[in-house]
Backbone as numpy.savetxt, mean C-alpha at the origin, in Angstrom:
# Nx Ny Nz CAx CAy CAz Cx Cy Cz
35.21 21.18 7.03 34.39 20.67 8.01 32.55 21.06 7.86
32.41 22.55 8.49 31.52 22.87 8.92 30.04 21.85 7.86
30.47 21.98 6.71 29.97 21.50 5.31 29.70 19.91 6.02
30.67 19.18 6.33 30.26 17.25 6.27 29.59 17.74 7.74
29.36 18.48 8.65 28.78 18.33 9.59 27.57 18.26 8.83
27.24 19.44 8.01 25.78 19.93 7.31 25.40 18.58 7.58
25.97 17.81 6.27 25.49 16.84 5.73 25.05 15.46 6.80
26.22 15.34 7.58 25.82 14.29 8.84 24.39 15.07 9.76
23.94 16.10 9.90 22.76 16.66 10.09 21.31 16.45 8.55
22.50 16.75 7.69 20.65 16.50 6.71 20.25 15.48 6.59
21.40 14.84 6.87 21.43 13.03 6.24 20.70 12.69 7.38
20.96 12.69 9.11 20.15 11.77 9.51 18.45 12.73 9.46
18.42 14.55 9.29 16.94 14.52 9.42 16.12 14.05 7.87
16.91 13.82 7.48 16.03 12.80 6.08 15.94 11.33 6.75
16.49 10.25 7.40 15.78 9.89 7.28 14.84 9.47 9.15
14.87 10.43 9.39 13.76 10.94 10.76 12.39 11.58 9.94
13.04 11.65 8.86 10.95 12.65 7.94 10.86 11.15 7.33
11.76 10.32 7.08 11.56 8.70 6.03 10.78 8.22 7.14
10.96 8.28 7.89 10.65 6.99 9.00 9.21 7.96 9.41
9.08 8.94 9.07 7.81 9.61 10.43 7.00 9.73 8.39
7.30 9.75 8.22 6.04 10.45 6.61 6.08 8.06 6.10
7.05 7.63 6.73 6.38 6.51 6.05 5.16 5.73 7.06
5.56 5.58 7.91 4.72 5.62 9.21 3.56 5.63 9.18
3.34 7.24 9.05 1.65 8.14 9.17 0.95 7.49 7.85
1.76 7.18 6.65 0.76 6.84 5.56 0.19 5.24 5.15
1.74 4.43 5.99 1.34 3.34 6.80 -0.25 2.92 7.41
0.14 3.43 8.69 -1.14 3.45 9.30 -2.44 3.91 8.67
-2.49 4.99 7.82 -3.16 5.48 7.42 -4.14 4.60 5.78
-3.52 3.97 5.39 -3.80 3.15 4.86 -4.38 2.58 5.18
-4.30 1.65 6.61 -3.98 0.46 7.59 -5.79 0.71 8.02
-5.79 1.80 7.85 -6.81 2.53 8.25 -8.26 2.40 7.41
-7.83 2.74 5.91 -8.33 2.55 4.51 -9.16 1.06 4.41
-8.47 0.32 5.22 -8.36 -0.90 4.40 -8.80 -1.92 5.93
-10.88 -3.17 4.79 -10.81 -3.51 6.10 -11.98 -4.71 6.43
-11.56 -5.36 6.61 -11.57 -6.58 6.76 -13.23 -7.42 7.02
-13.66 -8.18 6.48 -14.75 -8.84 6.91 -14.54 -10.65 6.87
-14.44 -11.06 8.00 -14.64 -12.51 8.14 -15.62 -12.83 8.41
-15.68 -14.00 7.56 -16.57 -15.64 7.86 -17.71 -15.19 6.88
-17.81 -14.86 5.84 -18.59 -14.26 6.04 -19.54 -15.30 4.78
-21.09 -15.13 5.34 -21.57 -15.97 4.38 -22.52 -15.89 3.30
-22.02 -16.08 1.87 -22.65 -15.31 0.45 -24.37 -16.61 0.33
-24.47 -16.40 0.28 -26.22 -17.78 -0.21 -25.88 -18.03 -1.47
-26.40 -19.65 -1.60 -26.20 -19.97 -3.06 -27.58 -19.84 -3.63
-27.48 -19.29 -4.89 -28.44 -19.11 -5.60 -28.50 -17.83 -6.63
-27.27 -17.46 -6.86 -27.15 -16.82 -7.17 -27.95 -15.14 -6.58
-28.02 -15.52 -5.38 -28.72 -13.26 -4.83 -27.31 -13.35 -4.44
-27.31 -11.79 -5.07 -25.80 -10.88 -4.99 -25.63 -10.29 -3.03
-24.68 -11.20 -2.32 -23.92 -10.27 -1.20 -22.91 -9.29 -1.46
-23.78 -7.91 -0.73 -22.68 -6.65 -1.26 -22.66 -5.83 -0.29
-21.84 -5.18 -0.19 -20.92 -4.18 0.47 -20.35 -2.46 -0.20
-21.17 -1.63 1.05 -21.23 -0.81 -0.28 -20.22 0.30 0.58
-19.21 1.06 0.05 -18.12 1.65 0.05 -18.39 3.11 -0.44
-18.88 4.56 0.74 -19.10 5.38 0.00 -18.08 6.33 0.08
-18.16 7.38 -0.30 -16.94 8.39 -0.90 -16.25 8.29 -1.36
-15.96 7.22 -2.97 -14.64 7.39 -3.64 -14.47 8.31 -4.21
-12.82 8.74 -3.76 -13.29 9.57 -4.94 -12.16 9.53 -5.70
-12.18 10.02 -7.38 -11.81 10.56 -8.67 -10.13 9.38 -8.62
-9.63 8.76 -8.91 -8.47 8.48 -8.33 -8.13 7.30 -7.40
-8.73 7.37 -6.27 -7.84 6.23 -6.03 -7.71 4.83 -5.84
-7.22 4.36 -5.21 -7.08 2.54 -5.96 -8.31 2.01 -4.78
-8.69 1.24 -5.56 -10.19 1.01 -5.33 -9.24 -0.61 -5.47
-9.28 -1.68 -4.14 -9.22 -2.87 -3.87 -9.22 -3.96 -3.20
-9.76 -4.88 -3.60 -10.05 -5.98 -2.86 -9.90 -7.53 -2.27
-9.40 -8.00 -1.80 -8.84 -9.65 -2.01 -9.57 -10.94 -0.69
-10.52 -11.42 -1.55 -11.67 -13.25 -1.28 -10.55 -13.89 -0.61
-10.60 -14.72 0.03 -10.43 -16.05 0.54 -11.73 -17.09 0.46
-12.11 -17.87 -0.02 -12.78 -19.14 -0.24 -12.82 -19.50 0.97
-13.28 -20.05 2.25 -13.12 -20.96 3.42 -14.60 -22.01 2.64
-14.71 -22.06 2.66 -16.03 -23.13 2.52 -15.81 -24.64 1.91
-16.78 -25.16 1.21 -16.25 -26.22 0.55 -16.48 -26.32 -1.36
-17.73 -26.05 -1.61 -17.67 -25.87 -3.20 -17.90 -24.69 -3.62
-17.38 -23.94 -3.44 -18.48 -22.02 -4.01 -17.99 -22.31 -5.41
-18.51 -21.22 -6.03 -18.38 -21.07 -7.49 -18.85 -19.88 -7.79
-18.09 -18.59 -6.62 -18.69 -16.80 -6.82 -17.72 -16.29 -7.72
-18.50 -15.49 -7.79 -18.13 -14.93 -9.26 -18.28 -13.11 -7.96
-16.99 -12.54 -7.98 -16.62 -11.14 -7.40 -16.80 -9.64 -8.13
-17.36 -8.99 -7.70 -16.32 -7.40 -8.91 -17.11 -6.02 -7.62
-16.26 -5.49 -8.24 -16.98 -3.97 -7.87 -18.01 -3.47 -8.99
-18.51 -2.47 -8.21 -19.68 -2.54 -9.23 -19.97 -0.53 -8.64
-19.41 0.26 -9.99 -19.02 2.40 -10.15 -20.78 2.37 -9.79
-20.73 3.74 -9.41 -21.62 4.72 -9.72 -22.82 4.18 -10.62
-22.18 4.53 -12.14 -22.68 4.32 -12.95 -22.57 3.19 -13.21
-22.94 1.99 -12.35 -22.98 0.54 -12.58 -22.61 -0.05 -13.69
-21.00 0.30 -13.21 -20.19 -0.56 -14.34 -19.46 -1.11 -13.73
-18.79 -2.52 -14.05 -18.13 -3.33 -13.31 -16.87 -3.26 -13.51
-16.68 -3.91 -12.17 -14.73 -3.50 -12.25 -14.15 -4.54 -11.32
-12.87 -5.27 -12.00 -12.09 -6.08 -10.95 -13.52 -7.71 -11.48
-13.76 -7.66 -12.48 -15.15 -9.25 -12.16 -13.81 -10.62 -12.38
-13.67 -11.42 -11.41 -13.63 -12.64 -10.81 -14.82 -13.62 -10.81
-13.84 -14.48 -10.68 -14.64 -16.49 -10.72 -13.93 -16.46 -9.23
-14.64 -16.75 -8.02 -13.44 -17.53 -6.59 -13.65 -18.93 -7.06
-13.61 -20.24 -6.81 -13.61 -21.47 -6.59 -12.61 -21.59 -4.71
-13.27 -23.48 -4.79 -12.60 -23.71 -3.18 -11.66 -23.50 -3.00
-11.01 -23.08 -2.20 -9.54 -22.49 -1.20 -8.88 -21.86 -1.92
-9.52 -20.55 -2.96 -8.27 -20.18 -3.60 -8.77 -18.18 -3.54
-7.40 -17.65 -3.23 -8.36 -16.67 -3.55 -7.91 -15.50 -4.87
-8.71 -14.93 -4.71 -8.55 -13.36 -5.74 -8.49 -12.50 -5.93
-7.85 -11.63 -6.30 -7.80 -10.14 -5.80 -7.51 -9.08 -6.79
-7.77 -8.40 -6.77 -7.54 -6.83 -8.05 -7.66 -5.45 -7.19
-6.54 -4.87 -7.88 -6.27 -3.50 -7.65 -6.74 -2.27 -8.58
-7.37 -1.22 -8.63 -7.25 -0.73 -10.34 -7.53 1.01 -9.01
-7.52 1.73 -10.57 -7.88 3.53 -9.73 -9.04 3.54 -10.06
-9.85 4.31 -9.33 -11.93 4.92 -9.36 -11.61 5.51 -10.42
-12.62 5.43 -12.14 -12.72 5.97 -12.91 -13.51 6.89 -12.79
-14.17 6.86 -11.86 -15.40 7.88 -10.62 -15.74 8.38 -9.96
-16.28 9.09 -8.51 -16.30 9.21 -7.91 -18.20 8.82 -7.33
-17.53 8.64 -6.19 -19.09 7.93 -5.63 -19.11 7.37 -4.61
-20.65 6.70 -4.32 -20.62 5.40 -3.43 -20.49 3.98 -4.93
-19.25 3.30 -4.61 -19.25 1.68 -4.89 -20.17 1.09 -4.21
-20.41 -0.41 -4.71 -20.25 -1.56 -4.19 -19.90 -2.96 -4.62
-18.85 -3.60 -3.37 -18.92 -5.06 -4.16 -20.04 -5.91 -4.03
-19.14 -6.49 -4.87 -21.13 -7.82 -5.02 -19.95 -8.99 -5.43
-20.70 -10.12 -4.62 -20.51 -11.38 -4.73 -21.49 -12.37 -5.24
-21.69 -12.97 -6.28 -22.60 -14.04 -6.70 -21.87 -15.11 -6.78
-23.05 -16.05 -5.91 -22.27 -17.41 -5.75 -23.63 -18.18 -6.20
-22.59 -18.45 -7.27 -23.05 -19.60 -8.33 -23.58 -21.18 -8.07
-23.28 -21.53 -6.15 -22.96 -23.21 -6.27 -24.94 -23.28 -5.89
-24.30 -24.74 -4.81 -25.35 -25.11 -4.28 -25.60 -25.29 -3.57
-24.58 -24.37 -2.52 -24.43 -24.24 -0.94 -23.61 -22.99 -0.88
-24.44 -23.22 0.38 -23.90 -21.28 1.23 -22.28 -21.76 1.37
-21.62 -20.36 0.39 -20.09 -20.56 0.60 -19.48 -19.42 1.74
-18.63 -19.44 2.23 -17.84 -18.38 3.64 -17.07 -17.94 2.77
-16.40 -16.55 2.89 -15.02 -16.28 2.25 -14.73 -14.80 3.24
-13.84 -14.57 2.99 -12.64 -13.72 3.90 -12.15 -12.36 3.04
-12.45 -11.39 3.01 -12.94 -10.20 2.31 -12.41 -9.13 2.58
-11.47 -8.82 2.66 -10.81 -7.18 2.59 -10.96 -6.32 1.31
-11.93 -5.05 1.44 -11.46 -4.04 1.30 -10.75 -3.19 0.97
-9.85 -2.21 0.01 -9.28 -1.49 0.40 -9.75 0.23 -0.44
-10.01 1.68 0.03 -9.73 2.46 -1.05 -8.77 3.28 -0.29
-7.89 3.61 -0.96 -6.56 3.75 -0.37 -6.46 5.14 -2.04
-5.92 6.30 -0.78 -6.46 7.68 -1.94 -4.89 7.81 -2.48
-4.86 8.69 -3.84 -3.54 8.63 -4.23 -2.51 9.15 -3.60
-3.18 10.11 -2.56 -1.97 10.76 -1.63 -1.37 10.45 -1.22
-2.19 9.26 -0.43 -1.64 8.95 0.57 -0.31 7.59 -0.63
-0.49 7.24 -1.22 0.01 6.40 -2.62 1.30 7.37 -2.79
1.34 8.37 -2.91 2.79 9.82 -3.35 3.02 9.62 -1.83
2.37 9.62 -0.48 3.46 9.71 0.79 4.39 8.15 1.18
3.71 7.59 0.43 4.86 5.97 1.05 5.89 6.38 0.00
5.93 6.65 -1.15 6.63 7.24 -2.60 7.66 7.78 -1.52
6.87 9.47 -1.24 8.18 10.38 -0.77 8.93 9.31 0.08
8.37 9.53 1.88 8.62 8.52 2.31 9.78 7.84 2.87
9.63 7.14 1.22 10.55 5.75 1.00 11.87 6.09 0.38
11.20 7.53 -0.68 12.40 8.19 -1.56 13.64 8.88 -0.45
12.41 9.41 0.84 13.88 10.49 0.95 14.70 9.43 2.31
14.85 7.84 2.56 15.31 7.17 2.97 16.89 6.59 3.19
16.81 6.35 1.38 18.09 6.40 0.50 18.94 7.76 0.09
18.42 8.63 0.55 18.85 10.13 0.18 19.28 10.15 1.55
18.98 10.32 2.84 20.10 10.22 3.99 20.53 9.60 4.33
21.03 8.29 3.84 21.85 7.24 3.92 22.96 7.42 2.80
22.77 8.34 2.25 23.64 8.59 0.86 24.38 10.19 1.70
23.64 11.05 2.32 24.30 12.46 2.70 25.22 11.18 4.24
24.40 10.57 5.27 24.85 9.66 5.66 26.77 8.90 5.78
26.40 8.24 4.80 27.86 7.66 3.39 28.75 8.50 3.20
28.32 9.56 2.32 28.63 11.18 1.86 29.55 11.38 3.43
29.17 12.55 4.54 29.83 12.53 5.65 31.19 11.57 6.19
30.95 10.67 5.80 31.85 9.96 6.24 33.17 9.10 5.41
32.41 9.04 4.35 34.02 9.37 3.24 34.55 10.10 3.06
33.72 11.44 3.29 35.35 12.53 3.70 35.33 12.48 4.72
34.67 12.43 5.58 35.51 12.44 7.02 36.84 11.43 6.80
37.07 10.43 6.21 37.82 9.39 5.99 38.75 9.84 5.22
38.35 10.42 3.97 39.46 11.01 2.97 40.15 11.93 3.66
39.08 13.26 4.24 39.96 14.16 5.08 41.40 13.67 6.39
40.59 12.63 6.54 42.18 11.88 7.96 43.35 11.56 6.62
42.59 10.69 5.96 43.81 10.31 5.06 45.43 11.68 4.32
43.89 12.57 4.45 44.98 13.88 3.99 45.79 14.54 5.03
45.59 14.46 5.99 46.10 14.99 7.43 46.79 14.42 7.82
46.72 12.32 7.73 48.28 11.92 7.90 49.56 12.13 7.02
48.65 12.66 5.24 50.13 12.76 4.18 50.62 13.18 4.49
49.83 14.69 5.24 50.12 15.57 5.54 51.47 16.05 6.65
50.99 15.06 7.93 51.52 15.33 8.36 53.44 14.48 8.77
53.26 13.43 7.64 54.50 12.24 7.06 54.96 13.36 6.26
54.62 14.74 5.70 55.68 15.12 4.84 56.32 16.07 5.40
55.74 16.95 6.91 55.98 17.75 8.03 57.31 17.00 8.27
57.44 15.73 9.09 58.13 14.71 9.48 59.52 14.84 8.97
């Protein structure tokens, strides 16, 4: 009997911890994502750049670019502190490009967009720097949820089994 109640308490605790860990992780991930709307990327190949400081090795770097102007032809990529490009893509009218990769080196990274068209391009740019500890905490919170549900399910299964056994025992005594 006390073990059954303990299972219910553990299950509820796991679900509460799961919700808290998952919520806090999601909040901090949203704080590590920046959106720049209606950016003008000049024509003629001059680079538009945004610097992101303090990237740690192992962080997930991501970008998502949506073109909102008439006829862009824009190349986008991340530039590492060692001047190596990552996530190199070309975006055209009305399309969206995005990529995610793990930063191989720490330091200040730069997001670069180069417009190869004859007219100014407009874009909505979302940049993210998500540490691997946040990703692990999201996974941890997500794993705790089914564990808590399983403990609560076991509680009700054992309770039902005990009630069935109790009724069978009472029938035998009659």
